[in-house]
Coordinates of C-alpha atoms in Angstrom, one line a residue:
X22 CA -6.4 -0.6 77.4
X23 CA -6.3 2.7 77.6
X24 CA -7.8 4.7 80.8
X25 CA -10.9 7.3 80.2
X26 CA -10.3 10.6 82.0
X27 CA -12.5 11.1 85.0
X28 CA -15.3 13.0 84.7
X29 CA -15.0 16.5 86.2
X30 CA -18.6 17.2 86.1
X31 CA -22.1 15.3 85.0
X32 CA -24.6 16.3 82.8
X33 CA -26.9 17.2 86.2
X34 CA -24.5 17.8 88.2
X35 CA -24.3 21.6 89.5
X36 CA -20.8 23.4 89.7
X37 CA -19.6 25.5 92.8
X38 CA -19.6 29.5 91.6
X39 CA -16.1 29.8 90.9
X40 CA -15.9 26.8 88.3
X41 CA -19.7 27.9 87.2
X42 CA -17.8 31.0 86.3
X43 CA -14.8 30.1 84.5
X44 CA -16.0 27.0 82.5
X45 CA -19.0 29.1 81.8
X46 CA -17.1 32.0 80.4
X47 CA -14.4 28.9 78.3
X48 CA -17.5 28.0 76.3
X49 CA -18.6 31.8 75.5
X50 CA -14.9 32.1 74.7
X51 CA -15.5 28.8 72.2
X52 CA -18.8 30.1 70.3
X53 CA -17.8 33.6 70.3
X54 CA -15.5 34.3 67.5
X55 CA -17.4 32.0 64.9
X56 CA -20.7 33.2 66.2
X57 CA -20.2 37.6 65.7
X58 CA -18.3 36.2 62.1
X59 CA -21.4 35.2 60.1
X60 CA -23.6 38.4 61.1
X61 CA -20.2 40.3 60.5
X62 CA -20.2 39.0 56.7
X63 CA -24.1 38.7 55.9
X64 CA -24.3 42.8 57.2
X65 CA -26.6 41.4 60.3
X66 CA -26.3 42.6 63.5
X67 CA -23.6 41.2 65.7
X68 CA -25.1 42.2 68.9
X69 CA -28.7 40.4 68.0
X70 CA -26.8 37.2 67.0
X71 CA -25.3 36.9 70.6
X72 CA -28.6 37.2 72.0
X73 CA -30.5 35.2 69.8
X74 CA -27.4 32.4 70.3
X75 CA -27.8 32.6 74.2
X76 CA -31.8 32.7 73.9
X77 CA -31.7 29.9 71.7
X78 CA -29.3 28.0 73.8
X79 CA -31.7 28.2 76.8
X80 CA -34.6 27.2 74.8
X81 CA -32.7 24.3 73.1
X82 CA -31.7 23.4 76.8
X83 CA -35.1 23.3 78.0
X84 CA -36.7 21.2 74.5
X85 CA -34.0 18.5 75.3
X86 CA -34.9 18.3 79.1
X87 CA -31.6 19.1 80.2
X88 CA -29.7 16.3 78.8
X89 CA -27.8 17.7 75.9
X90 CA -25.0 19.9 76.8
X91 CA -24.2 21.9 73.2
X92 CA -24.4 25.7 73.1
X93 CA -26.3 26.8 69.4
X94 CA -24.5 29.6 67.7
X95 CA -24.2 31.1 64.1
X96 CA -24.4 28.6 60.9
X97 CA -22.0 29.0 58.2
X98 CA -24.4 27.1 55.8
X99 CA -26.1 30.5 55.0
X100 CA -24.0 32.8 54.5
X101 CA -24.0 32.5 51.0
X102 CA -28.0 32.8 50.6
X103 CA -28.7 35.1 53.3
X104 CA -26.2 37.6 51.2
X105 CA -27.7 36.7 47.9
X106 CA -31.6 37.0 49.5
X107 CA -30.4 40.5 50.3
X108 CA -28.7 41.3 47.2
X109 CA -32.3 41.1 46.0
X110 CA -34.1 43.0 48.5
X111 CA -32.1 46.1 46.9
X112 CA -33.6 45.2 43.3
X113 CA -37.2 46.6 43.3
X114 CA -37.5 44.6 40.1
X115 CA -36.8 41.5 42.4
X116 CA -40.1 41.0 44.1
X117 CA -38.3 40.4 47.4
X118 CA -39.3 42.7 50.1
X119 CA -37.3 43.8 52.7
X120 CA -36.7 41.1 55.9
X121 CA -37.2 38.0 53.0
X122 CA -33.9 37.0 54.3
X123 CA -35.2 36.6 58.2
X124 CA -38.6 34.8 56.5
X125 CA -36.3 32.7 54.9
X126 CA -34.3 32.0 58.1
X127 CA -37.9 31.1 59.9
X128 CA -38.7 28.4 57.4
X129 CA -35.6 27.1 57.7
X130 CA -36.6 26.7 61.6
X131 CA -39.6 25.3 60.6
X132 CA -37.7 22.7 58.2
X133 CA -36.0 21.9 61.3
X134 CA -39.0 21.4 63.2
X135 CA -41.0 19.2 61.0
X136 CA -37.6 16.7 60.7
X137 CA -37.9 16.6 64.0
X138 CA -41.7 15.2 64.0
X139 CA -41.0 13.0 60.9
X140 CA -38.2 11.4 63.4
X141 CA -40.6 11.3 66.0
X142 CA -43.3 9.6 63.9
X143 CA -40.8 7.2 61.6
X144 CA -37.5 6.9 63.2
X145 CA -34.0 7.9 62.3
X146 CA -33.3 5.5 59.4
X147 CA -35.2 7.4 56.8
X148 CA -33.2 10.8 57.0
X149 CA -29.6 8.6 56.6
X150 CA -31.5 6.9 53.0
X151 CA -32.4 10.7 52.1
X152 CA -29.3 12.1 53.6
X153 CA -25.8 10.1 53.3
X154 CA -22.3 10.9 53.3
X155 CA -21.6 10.8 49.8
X156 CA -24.2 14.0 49.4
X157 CA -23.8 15.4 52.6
X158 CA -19.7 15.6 52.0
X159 CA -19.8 17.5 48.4
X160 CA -22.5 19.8 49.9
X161 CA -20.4 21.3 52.9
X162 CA -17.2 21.3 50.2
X163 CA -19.7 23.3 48.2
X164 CA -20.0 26.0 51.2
X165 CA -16.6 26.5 51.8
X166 CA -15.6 26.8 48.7
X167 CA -17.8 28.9 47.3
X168 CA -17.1 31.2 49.9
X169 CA -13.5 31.5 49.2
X170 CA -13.6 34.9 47.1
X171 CA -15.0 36.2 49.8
X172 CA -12.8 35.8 51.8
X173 CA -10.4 36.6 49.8
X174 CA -11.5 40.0 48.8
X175 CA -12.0 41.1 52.3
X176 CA -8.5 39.9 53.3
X177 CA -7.0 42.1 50.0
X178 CA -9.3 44.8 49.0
X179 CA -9.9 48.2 51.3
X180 CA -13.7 49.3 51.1
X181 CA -13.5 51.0 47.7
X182 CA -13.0 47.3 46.3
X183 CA -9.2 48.4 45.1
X184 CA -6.3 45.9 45.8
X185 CA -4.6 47.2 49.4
X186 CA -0.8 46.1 50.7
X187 CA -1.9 47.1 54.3
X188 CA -5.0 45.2 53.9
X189 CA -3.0 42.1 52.5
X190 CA -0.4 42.4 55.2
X191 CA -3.0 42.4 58.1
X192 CA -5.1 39.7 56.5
X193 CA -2.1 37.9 56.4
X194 CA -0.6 37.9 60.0
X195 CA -4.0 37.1 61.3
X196 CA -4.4 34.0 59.0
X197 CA -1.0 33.3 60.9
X198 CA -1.6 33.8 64.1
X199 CA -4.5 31.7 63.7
X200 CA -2.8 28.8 62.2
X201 CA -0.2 29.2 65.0
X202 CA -2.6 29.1 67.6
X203 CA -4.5 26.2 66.3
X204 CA -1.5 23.7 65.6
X205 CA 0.8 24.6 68.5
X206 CA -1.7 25.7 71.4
X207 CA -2.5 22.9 74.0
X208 CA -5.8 22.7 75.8
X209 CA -8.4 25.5 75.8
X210 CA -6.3 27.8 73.3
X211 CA -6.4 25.1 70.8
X212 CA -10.2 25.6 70.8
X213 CA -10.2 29.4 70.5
X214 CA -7.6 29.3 67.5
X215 CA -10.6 31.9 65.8
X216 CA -10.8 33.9 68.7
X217 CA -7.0 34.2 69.7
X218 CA -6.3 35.5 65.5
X219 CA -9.3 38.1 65.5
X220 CA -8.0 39.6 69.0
X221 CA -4.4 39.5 67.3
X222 CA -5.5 40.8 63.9
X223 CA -7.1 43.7 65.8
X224 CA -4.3 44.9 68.0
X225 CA -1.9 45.0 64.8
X226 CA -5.0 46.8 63.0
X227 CA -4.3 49.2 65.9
X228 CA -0.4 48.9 65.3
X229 CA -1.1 50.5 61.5
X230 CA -3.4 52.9 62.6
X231 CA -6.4 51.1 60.8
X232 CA -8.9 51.1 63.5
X233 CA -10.8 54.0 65.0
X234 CA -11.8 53.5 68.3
X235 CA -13.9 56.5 68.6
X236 CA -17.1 54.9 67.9
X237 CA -16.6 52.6 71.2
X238 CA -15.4 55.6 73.5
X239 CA -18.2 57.2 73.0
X240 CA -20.8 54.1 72.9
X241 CA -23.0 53.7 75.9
X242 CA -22.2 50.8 78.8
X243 CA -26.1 49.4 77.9
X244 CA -27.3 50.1 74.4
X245 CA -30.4 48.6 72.8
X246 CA -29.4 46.4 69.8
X247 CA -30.3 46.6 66.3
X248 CA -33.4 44.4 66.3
X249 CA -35.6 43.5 63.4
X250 CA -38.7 42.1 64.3
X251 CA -41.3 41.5 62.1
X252 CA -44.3 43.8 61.5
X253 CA -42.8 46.3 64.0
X254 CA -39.4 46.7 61.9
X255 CA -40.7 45.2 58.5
X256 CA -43.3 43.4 57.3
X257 CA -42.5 39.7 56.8
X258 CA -43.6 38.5 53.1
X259 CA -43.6 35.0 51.4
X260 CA -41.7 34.4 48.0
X261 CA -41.5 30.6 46.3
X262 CA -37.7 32.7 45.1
X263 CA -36.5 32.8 48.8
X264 CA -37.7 29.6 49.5
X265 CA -36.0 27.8 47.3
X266 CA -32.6 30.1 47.9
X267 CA -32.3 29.0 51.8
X268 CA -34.8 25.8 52.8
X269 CA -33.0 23.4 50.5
X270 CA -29.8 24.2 52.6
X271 CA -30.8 23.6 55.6
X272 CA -29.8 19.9 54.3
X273 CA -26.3 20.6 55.6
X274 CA -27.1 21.9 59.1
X275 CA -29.4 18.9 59.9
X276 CA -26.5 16.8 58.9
X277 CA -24.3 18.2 60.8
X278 CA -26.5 18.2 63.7
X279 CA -26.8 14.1 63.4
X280 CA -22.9 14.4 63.5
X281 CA -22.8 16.2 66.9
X282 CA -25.1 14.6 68.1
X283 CA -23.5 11.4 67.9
X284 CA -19.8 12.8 68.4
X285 CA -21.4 14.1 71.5
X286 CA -22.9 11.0 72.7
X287 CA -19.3 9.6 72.4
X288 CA -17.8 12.4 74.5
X289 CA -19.8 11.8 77.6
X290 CA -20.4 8.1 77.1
X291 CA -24.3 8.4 76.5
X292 CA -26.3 7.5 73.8
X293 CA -28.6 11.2 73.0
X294 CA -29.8 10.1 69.7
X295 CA -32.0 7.4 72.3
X296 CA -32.3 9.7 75.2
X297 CA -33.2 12.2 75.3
X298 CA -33.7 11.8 71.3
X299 CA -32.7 12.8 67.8
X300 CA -36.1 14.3 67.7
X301 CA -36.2 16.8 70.6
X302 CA -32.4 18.1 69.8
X303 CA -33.8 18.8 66.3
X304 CA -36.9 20.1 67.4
X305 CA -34.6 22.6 69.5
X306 CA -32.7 23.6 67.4
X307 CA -36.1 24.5 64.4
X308 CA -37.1 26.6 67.1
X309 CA -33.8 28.3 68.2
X310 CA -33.6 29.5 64.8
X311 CA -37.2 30.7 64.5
X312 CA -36.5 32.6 67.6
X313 CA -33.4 33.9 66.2
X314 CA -35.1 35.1 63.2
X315 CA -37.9 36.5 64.6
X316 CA -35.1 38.8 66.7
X317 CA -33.2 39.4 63.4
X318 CA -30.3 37.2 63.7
X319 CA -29.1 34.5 61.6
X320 CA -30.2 30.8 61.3
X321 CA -28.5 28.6 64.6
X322 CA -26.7 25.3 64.6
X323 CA -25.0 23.7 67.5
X324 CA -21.5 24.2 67.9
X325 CA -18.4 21.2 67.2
X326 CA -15.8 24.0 69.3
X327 CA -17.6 23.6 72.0
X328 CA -18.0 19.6 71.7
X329 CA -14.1 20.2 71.7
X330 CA -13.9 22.2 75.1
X331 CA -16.3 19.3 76.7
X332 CA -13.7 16.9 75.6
X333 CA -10.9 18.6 76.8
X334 CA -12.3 19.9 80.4
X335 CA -14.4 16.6 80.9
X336 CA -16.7 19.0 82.7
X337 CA -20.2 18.5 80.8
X338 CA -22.5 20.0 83.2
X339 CA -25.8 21.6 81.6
X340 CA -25.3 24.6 83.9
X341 CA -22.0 25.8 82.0
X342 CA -24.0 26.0 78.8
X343 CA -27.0 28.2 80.7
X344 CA -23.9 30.8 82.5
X345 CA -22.7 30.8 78.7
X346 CA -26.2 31.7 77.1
X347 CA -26.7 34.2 79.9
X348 CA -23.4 36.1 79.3
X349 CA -23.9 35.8 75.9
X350 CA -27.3 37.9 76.5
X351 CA -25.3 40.1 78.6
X352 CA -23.0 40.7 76.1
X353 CA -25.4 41.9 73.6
X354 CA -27.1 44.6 75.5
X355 CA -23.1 46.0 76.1
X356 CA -22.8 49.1 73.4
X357 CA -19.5 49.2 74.0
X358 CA -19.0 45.8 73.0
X359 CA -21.5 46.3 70.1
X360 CA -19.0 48.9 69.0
X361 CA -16.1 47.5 69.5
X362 CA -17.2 44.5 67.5
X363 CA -17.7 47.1 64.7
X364 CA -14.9 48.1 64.8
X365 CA -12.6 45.0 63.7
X366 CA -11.4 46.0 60.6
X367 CA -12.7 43.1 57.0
X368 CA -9.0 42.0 56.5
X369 CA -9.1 40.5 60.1
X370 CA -12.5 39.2 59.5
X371 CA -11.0 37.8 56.1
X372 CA -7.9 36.9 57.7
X373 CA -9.7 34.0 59.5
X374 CA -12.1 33.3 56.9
X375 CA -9.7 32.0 54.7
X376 CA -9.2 29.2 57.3
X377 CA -12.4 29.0 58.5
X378 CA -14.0 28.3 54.6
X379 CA -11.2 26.5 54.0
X380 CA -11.9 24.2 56.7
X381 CA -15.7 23.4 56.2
X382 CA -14.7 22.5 52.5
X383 CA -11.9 20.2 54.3
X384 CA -14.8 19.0 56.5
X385 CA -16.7 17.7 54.1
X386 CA -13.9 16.0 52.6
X387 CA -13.2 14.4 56.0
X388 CA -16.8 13.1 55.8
X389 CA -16.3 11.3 52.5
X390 CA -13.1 9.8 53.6
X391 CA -14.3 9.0 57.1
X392 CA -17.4 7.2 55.9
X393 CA -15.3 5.3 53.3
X394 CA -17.2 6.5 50.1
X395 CA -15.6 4.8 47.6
X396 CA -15.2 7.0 44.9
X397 CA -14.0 3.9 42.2
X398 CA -18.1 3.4 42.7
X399 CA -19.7 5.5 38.9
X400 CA -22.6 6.4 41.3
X401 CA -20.2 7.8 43.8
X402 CA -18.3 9.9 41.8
X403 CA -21.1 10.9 39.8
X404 CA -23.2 12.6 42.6
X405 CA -19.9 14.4 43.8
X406 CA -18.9 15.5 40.7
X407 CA -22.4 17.2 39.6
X408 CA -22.7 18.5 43.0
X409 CA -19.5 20.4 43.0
X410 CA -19.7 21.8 39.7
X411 CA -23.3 22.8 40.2
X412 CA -22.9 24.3 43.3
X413 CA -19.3 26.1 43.0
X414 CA -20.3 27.0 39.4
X415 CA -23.2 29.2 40.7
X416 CA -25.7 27.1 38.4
X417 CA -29.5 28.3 38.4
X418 CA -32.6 27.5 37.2
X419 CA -34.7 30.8 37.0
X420 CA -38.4 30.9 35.8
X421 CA -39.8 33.8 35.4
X422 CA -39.1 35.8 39.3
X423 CA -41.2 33.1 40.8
X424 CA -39.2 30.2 40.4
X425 CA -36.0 30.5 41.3
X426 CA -33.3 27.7 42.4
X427 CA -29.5 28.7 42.5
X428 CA -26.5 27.3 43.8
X429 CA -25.5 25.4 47.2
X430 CA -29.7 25.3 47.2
X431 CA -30.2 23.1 43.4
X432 CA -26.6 21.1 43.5
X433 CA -28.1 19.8 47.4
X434 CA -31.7 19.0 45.5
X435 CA -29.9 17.6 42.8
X436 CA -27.3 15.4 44.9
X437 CA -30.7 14.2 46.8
X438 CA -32.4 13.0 43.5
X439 CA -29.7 11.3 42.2
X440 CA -28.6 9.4 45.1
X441 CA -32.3 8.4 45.4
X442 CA -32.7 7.0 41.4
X443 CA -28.9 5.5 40.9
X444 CA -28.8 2.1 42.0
X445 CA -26.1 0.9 44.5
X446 CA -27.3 2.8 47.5
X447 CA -25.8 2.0 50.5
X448 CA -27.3 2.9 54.3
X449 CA -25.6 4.0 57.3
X450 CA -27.2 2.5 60.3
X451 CA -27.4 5.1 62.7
X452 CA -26.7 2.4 65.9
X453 CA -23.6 0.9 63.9
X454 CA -22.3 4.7 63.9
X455 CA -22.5 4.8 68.0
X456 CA -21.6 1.9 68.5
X457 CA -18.0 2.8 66.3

């Protein structure tokens, strides 16, 4: 039988400074790429998301007692909506006001939050019935790919939308330097693959004389980020439209939360659905991202890469996850870093997306495959099929501008509904999934 690898540090246990330091600083490395990406392509502030990602660590650390060592950064699961709710802020014929998109973002907290009580109340079997692989899977396929000409266009065209060689070529050697990094790295760079292609990217940005560096040369050490906070910035309004654009979605996050959660649990050998609970980690993670919203930043998940550095350093001490929140804080009151994140030019950003959207599709085809959906099962291949074309397709259902239900947001209701009134459901116990 194989031997586990001894445990560097506990959950409680409290590091000397020097590894407090460094391990703290691996997992800021971890989040930190992904995290500035999605405020990067949504036109948020990148500054505001680092701060709202180490505030809303702290508080997720406090909601779970201490007992969950995850650090919460940027979802991927909005991008899509958060860009279309602000397409429509723009149309004064919309009804949308302006800041609908962080409204939106605050429900989806509270979606979070009211999970968590439902848990609390009724147990965890209920959201598996509502919330299995073979709907989950398509869903996240449906994220990544229907961000693919996205990335796409920012890895070829130069900001006046026209095709660009230079663009291309710089788009390109980051995508490889990324790939690179992630399939021949050992240890922590193997984590950071995002990281280690946006640094590269950047310096051969430099090479070709795309990047201006002005901007952070003349940026101040401390700089007061780009906050929007409601009724001081904007003021916050209610439409049934942005509802339906973002809550719906938040059906992927809370599945992927279950997921780390229990991939966690197996990581440091304790079982956090029981203890301390599938409710409190949801419940921290509702209010991280009403936090975050309230800041201006975007919606807040908990973070697989650095699940991966806890299983690669064995070191799962709580107090590595509060030196990353706090550095991440740091971080976002530093104008020159502000500026300097401003400053990486979209083929870089597009460079990496192509792997990064390529990868949640691939994730939720993992999903289906690692749950054993059998897809010779009508049922199963019916629910997959309507998801996929609904939601890559760009399908709506628009009544009037009150009603409005789009995309990622109708093929997840959809996929719901019809795994709930086909017969042949099957449940996955959520015991029978630790105990794999």
């Amino acid at each position: 039988m194989k031997e586990e690898k001894k445990i560097v540090l506990g959950i409680s246990e409290k590091p000397k400074p020097a590894q407090w330091l460094l391990l703290s600083i691996q997992h800021l490395f971890a989040m930190f790429g992904a995290t500035v990406l999605v405020p990067a392509l949504t036109g948020m502030s990148p500054a505001v998301a680092l701060i709202s990602s180490g505030i809303g660590t702290l508080v997720f650390i406090a909601i779970t007692k201490g007992k969950v060592p995850s650090y919460l950064g940027s979802s991927f699961a909005f991008i899509n909506p958060i860009i279309a709710v602000k397409a429509l802020e723009l149309d004064p014929s919309s009804g949308v006001g302006m800041g609908s998109f962080l409204v939106g973002s605050f429900l989806v907290g509270v979606t979070y939050s009211v999970v968590a009580l439902i848990i609390n109340r009724a147990g965890t079997q209920w959201l598996m019935k509502l919330l299995p692989p073979v709907v989950v899977g398509p869903v996240i396929m449906v994220i990544g790919l229907g961000l693919a000409a996205t990335a796409v266009n920012m890895a070829t065209n130069n900001p006046a939308g026209d095709y660009d060689l230079t663009y291309v070529l710089i788009g390109l050697v980051t995508l490889t330097i990324t790939i690179l990094t992630a399939i021949f790295t050992r240890g922590f760079l193997s984590v950071i693959p995002v990281l280690v292609g946006i640094i590269g990217g950047y310096v051969f940005s430099i090479i070709l004389g795309v990047v201006d560096v002005q901007h952070v040369i003349e940026a101040n050490w401390i700089e007061m980020p780009s906050f929007a906070i409601p009724f001081v910035h904007y003021t916050p309004s209610f439409t049934w439209r942005v509802f339906l654009m973002m809550v719906p979605v938040a059906i992927v996050p809370i599945a992927e939360h279950i997921g780390h959660q229990l991939v966690l649990s197996k990581v440091v050998s304790k079982d956090l659905i029981k203890d301390p609970g599938l409710d409190r980690s949801m419940l921290g993670d509702g209010v991280a991202t009403m936090i975050a919203a309230t800041l201006g930043g975007p919606p807040n998940t908990t973070y697989g890469e650095n699940i991966g550095v806890l299983a690669i350093t064995r070191a799962f001490s709580i107090y590595l996850f509060v030196g990353a929140a706090i550095f991440a804080i740091m971080f976002g009151f530093c104008g020159k870093i502000s500026a300097l994140l401003s400053t990486i030019p979209t083929p870089v950003m597009g460079g990496v997306s192509i792997l990064l959207f390529g990868i949640i599709a691939s994730s939720g085809l993992r999903m289906l495959v690692e749950n054993k959906v059998d897809f010779s099962r009508k049922r199963n291949l019916i629910i997959s099929s309507v998801i996929l074309v609904i939601g890559i397709g760009g399908a709506a259902i628009h009544i009037g501008k009150v009603f409005s239900l789009e995309g990622m947001a109708l093929a997840s209701i959809i996929g719901v509904v019809l795994n709930q009134v086909l017969p042949g459901k099957q449940v996955v116990d959520f015991d029978e999934m630790f105990k794999e």
